[in-house]
mmCIF file of C-alpha atoms in Angstrom:
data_model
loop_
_atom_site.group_PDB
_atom_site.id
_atom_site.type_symbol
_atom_site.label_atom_id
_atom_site.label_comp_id
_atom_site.label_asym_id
_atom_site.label_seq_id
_atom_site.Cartn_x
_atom_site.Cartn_y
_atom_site.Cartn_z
ATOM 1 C CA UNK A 122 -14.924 -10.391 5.424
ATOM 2 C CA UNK A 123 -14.272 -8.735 8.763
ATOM 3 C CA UNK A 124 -16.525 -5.526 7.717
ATOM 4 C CA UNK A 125 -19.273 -7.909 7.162
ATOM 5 C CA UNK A 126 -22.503 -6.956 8.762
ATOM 6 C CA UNK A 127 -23.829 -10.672 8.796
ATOM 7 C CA UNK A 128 -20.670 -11.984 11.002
ATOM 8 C CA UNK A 129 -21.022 -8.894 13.655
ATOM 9 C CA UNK A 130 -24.855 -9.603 13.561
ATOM 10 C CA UNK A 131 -24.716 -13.057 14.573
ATOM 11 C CA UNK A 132 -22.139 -12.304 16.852
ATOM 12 C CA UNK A 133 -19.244 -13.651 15.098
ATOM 13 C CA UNK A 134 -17.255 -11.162 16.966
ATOM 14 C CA UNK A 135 -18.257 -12.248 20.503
ATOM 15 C CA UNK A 136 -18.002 -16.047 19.643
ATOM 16 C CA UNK A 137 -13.735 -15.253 18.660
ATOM 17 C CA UNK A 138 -12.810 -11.981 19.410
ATOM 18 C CA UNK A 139 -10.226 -9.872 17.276
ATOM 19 C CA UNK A 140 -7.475 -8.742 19.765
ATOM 20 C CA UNK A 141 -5.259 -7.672 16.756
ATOM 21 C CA UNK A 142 -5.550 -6.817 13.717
ATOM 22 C CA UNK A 143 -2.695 -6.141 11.130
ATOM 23 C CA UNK A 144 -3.553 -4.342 7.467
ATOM 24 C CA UNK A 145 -0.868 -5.595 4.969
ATOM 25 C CA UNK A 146 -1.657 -4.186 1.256
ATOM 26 C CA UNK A 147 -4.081 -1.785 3.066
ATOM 27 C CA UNK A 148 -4.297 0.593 -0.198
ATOM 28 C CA UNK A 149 -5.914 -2.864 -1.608
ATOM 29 C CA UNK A 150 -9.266 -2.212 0.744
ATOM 30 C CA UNK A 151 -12.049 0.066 -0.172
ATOM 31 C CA UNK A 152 -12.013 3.194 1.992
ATOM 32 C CA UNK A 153 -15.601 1.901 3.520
ATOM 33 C CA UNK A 154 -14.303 -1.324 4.101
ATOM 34 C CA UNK A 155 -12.563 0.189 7.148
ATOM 35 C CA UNK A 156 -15.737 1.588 8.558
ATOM 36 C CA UNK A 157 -16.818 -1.353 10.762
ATOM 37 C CA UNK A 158 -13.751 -2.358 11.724
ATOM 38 C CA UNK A 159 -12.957 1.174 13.053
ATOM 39 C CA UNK A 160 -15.756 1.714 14.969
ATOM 40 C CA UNK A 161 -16.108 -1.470 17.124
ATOM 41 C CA UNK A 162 -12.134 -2.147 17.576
ATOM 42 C CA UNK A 163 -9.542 -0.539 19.010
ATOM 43 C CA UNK A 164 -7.618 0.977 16.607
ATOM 44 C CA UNK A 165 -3.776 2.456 16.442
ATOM 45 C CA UNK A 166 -4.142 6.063 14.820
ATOM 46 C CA UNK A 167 -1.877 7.034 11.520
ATOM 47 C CA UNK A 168 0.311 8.831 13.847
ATOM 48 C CA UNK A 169 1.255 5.686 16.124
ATOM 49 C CA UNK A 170 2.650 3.946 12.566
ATOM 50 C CA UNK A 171 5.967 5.244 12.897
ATOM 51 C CA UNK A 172 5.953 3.480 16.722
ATOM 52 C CA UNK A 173 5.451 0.239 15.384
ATOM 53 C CA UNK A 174 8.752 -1.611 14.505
ATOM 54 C CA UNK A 175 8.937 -4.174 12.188
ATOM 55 C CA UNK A 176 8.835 -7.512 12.773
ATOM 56 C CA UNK A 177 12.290 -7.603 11.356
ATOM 57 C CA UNK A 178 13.305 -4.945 14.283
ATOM 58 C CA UNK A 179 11.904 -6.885 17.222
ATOM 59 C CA UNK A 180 14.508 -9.687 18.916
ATOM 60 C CA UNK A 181 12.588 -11.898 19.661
ATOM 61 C CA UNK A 182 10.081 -12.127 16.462
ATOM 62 C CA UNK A 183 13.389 -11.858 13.922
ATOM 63 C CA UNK A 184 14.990 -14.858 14.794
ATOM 64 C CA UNK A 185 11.357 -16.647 13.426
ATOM 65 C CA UNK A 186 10.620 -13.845 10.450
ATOM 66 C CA UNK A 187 11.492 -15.806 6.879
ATOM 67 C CA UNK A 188 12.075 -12.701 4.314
ATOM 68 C CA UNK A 189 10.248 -13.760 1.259
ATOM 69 C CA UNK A 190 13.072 -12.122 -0.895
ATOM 70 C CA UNK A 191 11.279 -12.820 -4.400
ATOM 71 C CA UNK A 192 7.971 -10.882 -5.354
ATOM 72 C CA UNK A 193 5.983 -12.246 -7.773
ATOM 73 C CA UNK A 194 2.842 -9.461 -8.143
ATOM 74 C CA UNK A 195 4.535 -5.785 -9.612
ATOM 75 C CA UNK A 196 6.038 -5.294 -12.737
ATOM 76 C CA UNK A 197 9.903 -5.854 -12.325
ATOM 77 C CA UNK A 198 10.257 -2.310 -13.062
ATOM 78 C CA UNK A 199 7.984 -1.296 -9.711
ATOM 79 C CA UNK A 200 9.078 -3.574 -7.840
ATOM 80 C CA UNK A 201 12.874 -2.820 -8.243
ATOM 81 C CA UNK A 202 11.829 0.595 -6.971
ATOM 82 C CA UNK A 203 10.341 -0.590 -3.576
ATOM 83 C CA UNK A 204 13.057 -2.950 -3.710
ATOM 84 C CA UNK A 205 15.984 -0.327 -3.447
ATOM 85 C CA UNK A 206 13.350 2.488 -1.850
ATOM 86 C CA UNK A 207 12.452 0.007 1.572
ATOM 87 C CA UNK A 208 14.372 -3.385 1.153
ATOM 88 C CA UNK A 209 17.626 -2.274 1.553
ATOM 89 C CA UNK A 210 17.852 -3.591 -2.316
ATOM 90 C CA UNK A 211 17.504 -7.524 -1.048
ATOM 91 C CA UNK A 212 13.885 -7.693 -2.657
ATOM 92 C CA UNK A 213 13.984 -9.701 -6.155
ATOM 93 C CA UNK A 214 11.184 -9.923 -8.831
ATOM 94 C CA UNK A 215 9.613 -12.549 -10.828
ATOM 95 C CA UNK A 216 12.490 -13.070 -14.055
ATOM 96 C CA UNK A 217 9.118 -14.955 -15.894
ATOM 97 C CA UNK A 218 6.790 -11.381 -14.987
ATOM 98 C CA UNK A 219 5.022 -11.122 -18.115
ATOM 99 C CA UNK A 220 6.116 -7.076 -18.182
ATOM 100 C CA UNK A 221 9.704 -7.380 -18.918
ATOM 101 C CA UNK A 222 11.873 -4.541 -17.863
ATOM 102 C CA UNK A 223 12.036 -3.669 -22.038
ATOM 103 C CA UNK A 224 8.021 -2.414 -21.811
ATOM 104 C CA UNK A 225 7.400 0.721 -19.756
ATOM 105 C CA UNK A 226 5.317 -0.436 -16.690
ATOM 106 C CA UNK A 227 5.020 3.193 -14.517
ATOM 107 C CA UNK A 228 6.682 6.407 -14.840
ATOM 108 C CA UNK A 229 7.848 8.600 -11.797
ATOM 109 C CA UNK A 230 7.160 12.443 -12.178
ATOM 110 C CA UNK A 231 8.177 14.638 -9.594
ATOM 111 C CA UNK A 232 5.488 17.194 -9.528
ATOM 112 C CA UNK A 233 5.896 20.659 -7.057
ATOM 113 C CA UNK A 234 2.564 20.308 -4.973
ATOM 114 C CA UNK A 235 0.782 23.829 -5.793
ATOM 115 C CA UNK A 236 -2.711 23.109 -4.708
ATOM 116 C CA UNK A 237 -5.612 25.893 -4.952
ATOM 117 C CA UNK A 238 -9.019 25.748 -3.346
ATOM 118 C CA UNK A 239 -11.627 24.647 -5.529
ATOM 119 C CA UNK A 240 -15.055 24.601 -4.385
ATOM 120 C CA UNK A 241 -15.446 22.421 -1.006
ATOM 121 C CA UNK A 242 -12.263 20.748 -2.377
ATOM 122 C CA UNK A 243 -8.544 21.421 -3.733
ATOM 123 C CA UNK A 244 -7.314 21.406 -7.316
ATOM 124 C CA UNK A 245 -3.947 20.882 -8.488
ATOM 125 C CA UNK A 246 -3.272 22.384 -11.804
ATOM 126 C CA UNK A 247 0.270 21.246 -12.054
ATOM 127 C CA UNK A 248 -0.668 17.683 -11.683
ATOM 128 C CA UNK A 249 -3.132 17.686 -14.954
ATOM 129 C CA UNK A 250 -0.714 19.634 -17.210
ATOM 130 C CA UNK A 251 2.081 17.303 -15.993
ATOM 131 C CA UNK A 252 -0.101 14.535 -16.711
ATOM 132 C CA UNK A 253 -1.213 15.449 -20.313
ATOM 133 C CA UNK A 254 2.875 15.942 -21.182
ATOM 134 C CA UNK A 255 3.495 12.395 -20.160
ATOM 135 C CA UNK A 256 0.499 11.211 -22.333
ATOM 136 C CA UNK A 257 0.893 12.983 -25.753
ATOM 137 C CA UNK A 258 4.864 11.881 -25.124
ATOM 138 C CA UNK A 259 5.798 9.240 -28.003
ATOM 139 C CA UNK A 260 6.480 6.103 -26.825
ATOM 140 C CA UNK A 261 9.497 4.019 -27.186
#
């Protein structure tokens, strides 16, 4: 809604201004989604991420954060990962998810990055011949 030319044409932007703006689920948004919002807002750049603390790390916000410690939206097996990978392990999932942990719902595959030029772009051989293993794999 915010990338909508019809709000910033009838000054929806000038009646209530945006003085922040925080992305959660940003991989969600189409890449040219961002476009408007980029160009007529401040921004902070990909590099100033690491600068920003949590709202778990900041005194004064912490004591009012509530850490919704059940997810609901991944596949138990996904979200176990993030669980143990950024919540410190305190991050449960859904026990009624219809993918129960006995179905396969991803697959890591640590792949050496061994990209070639290709074109006006880059091609990573390693990544399709890893990728055709994992398919003609049987299944469990």
């Amino acid at each position: 809604m915010l990338s909508s030319f019809t709000l910033r044409k009838f000054g929806g932007f000038t009646t209530a201004p945006i003085k922040t703006l925080v992305i959660d689920e940003a991989s969600q948004i189409e890449t040219g989604d961002y476009i408007p919002l980029f160009t007529s807002h401040s921004t902070i750049r990909k590099e100033d991420i690491q600068e920003l603390k949590s709202i778990f790390e900041v005194k004064h916000l912490k004591k009012c954060a509530i850490f919704l410690n059940i997810q609901y939206r991944m596949p138990p097996q996904i979200g176990w990962f993030i669980s143990q990978a950024i919540y410190d392990s305190e991050l449960d999932s859904n026990p009624e998810h219809p993918i129960t942990t006995e179905r396969m719902a991803c697959h890591f595959i640590n792949i050496p990055s061994e990209e070639q030029p290709h074109g006006t772009s880059w091609k990573a051989s390693c990544f399709i011949s890893s990728l055709s293993v994992a398919i003609d794999r049987p299944r469990a």
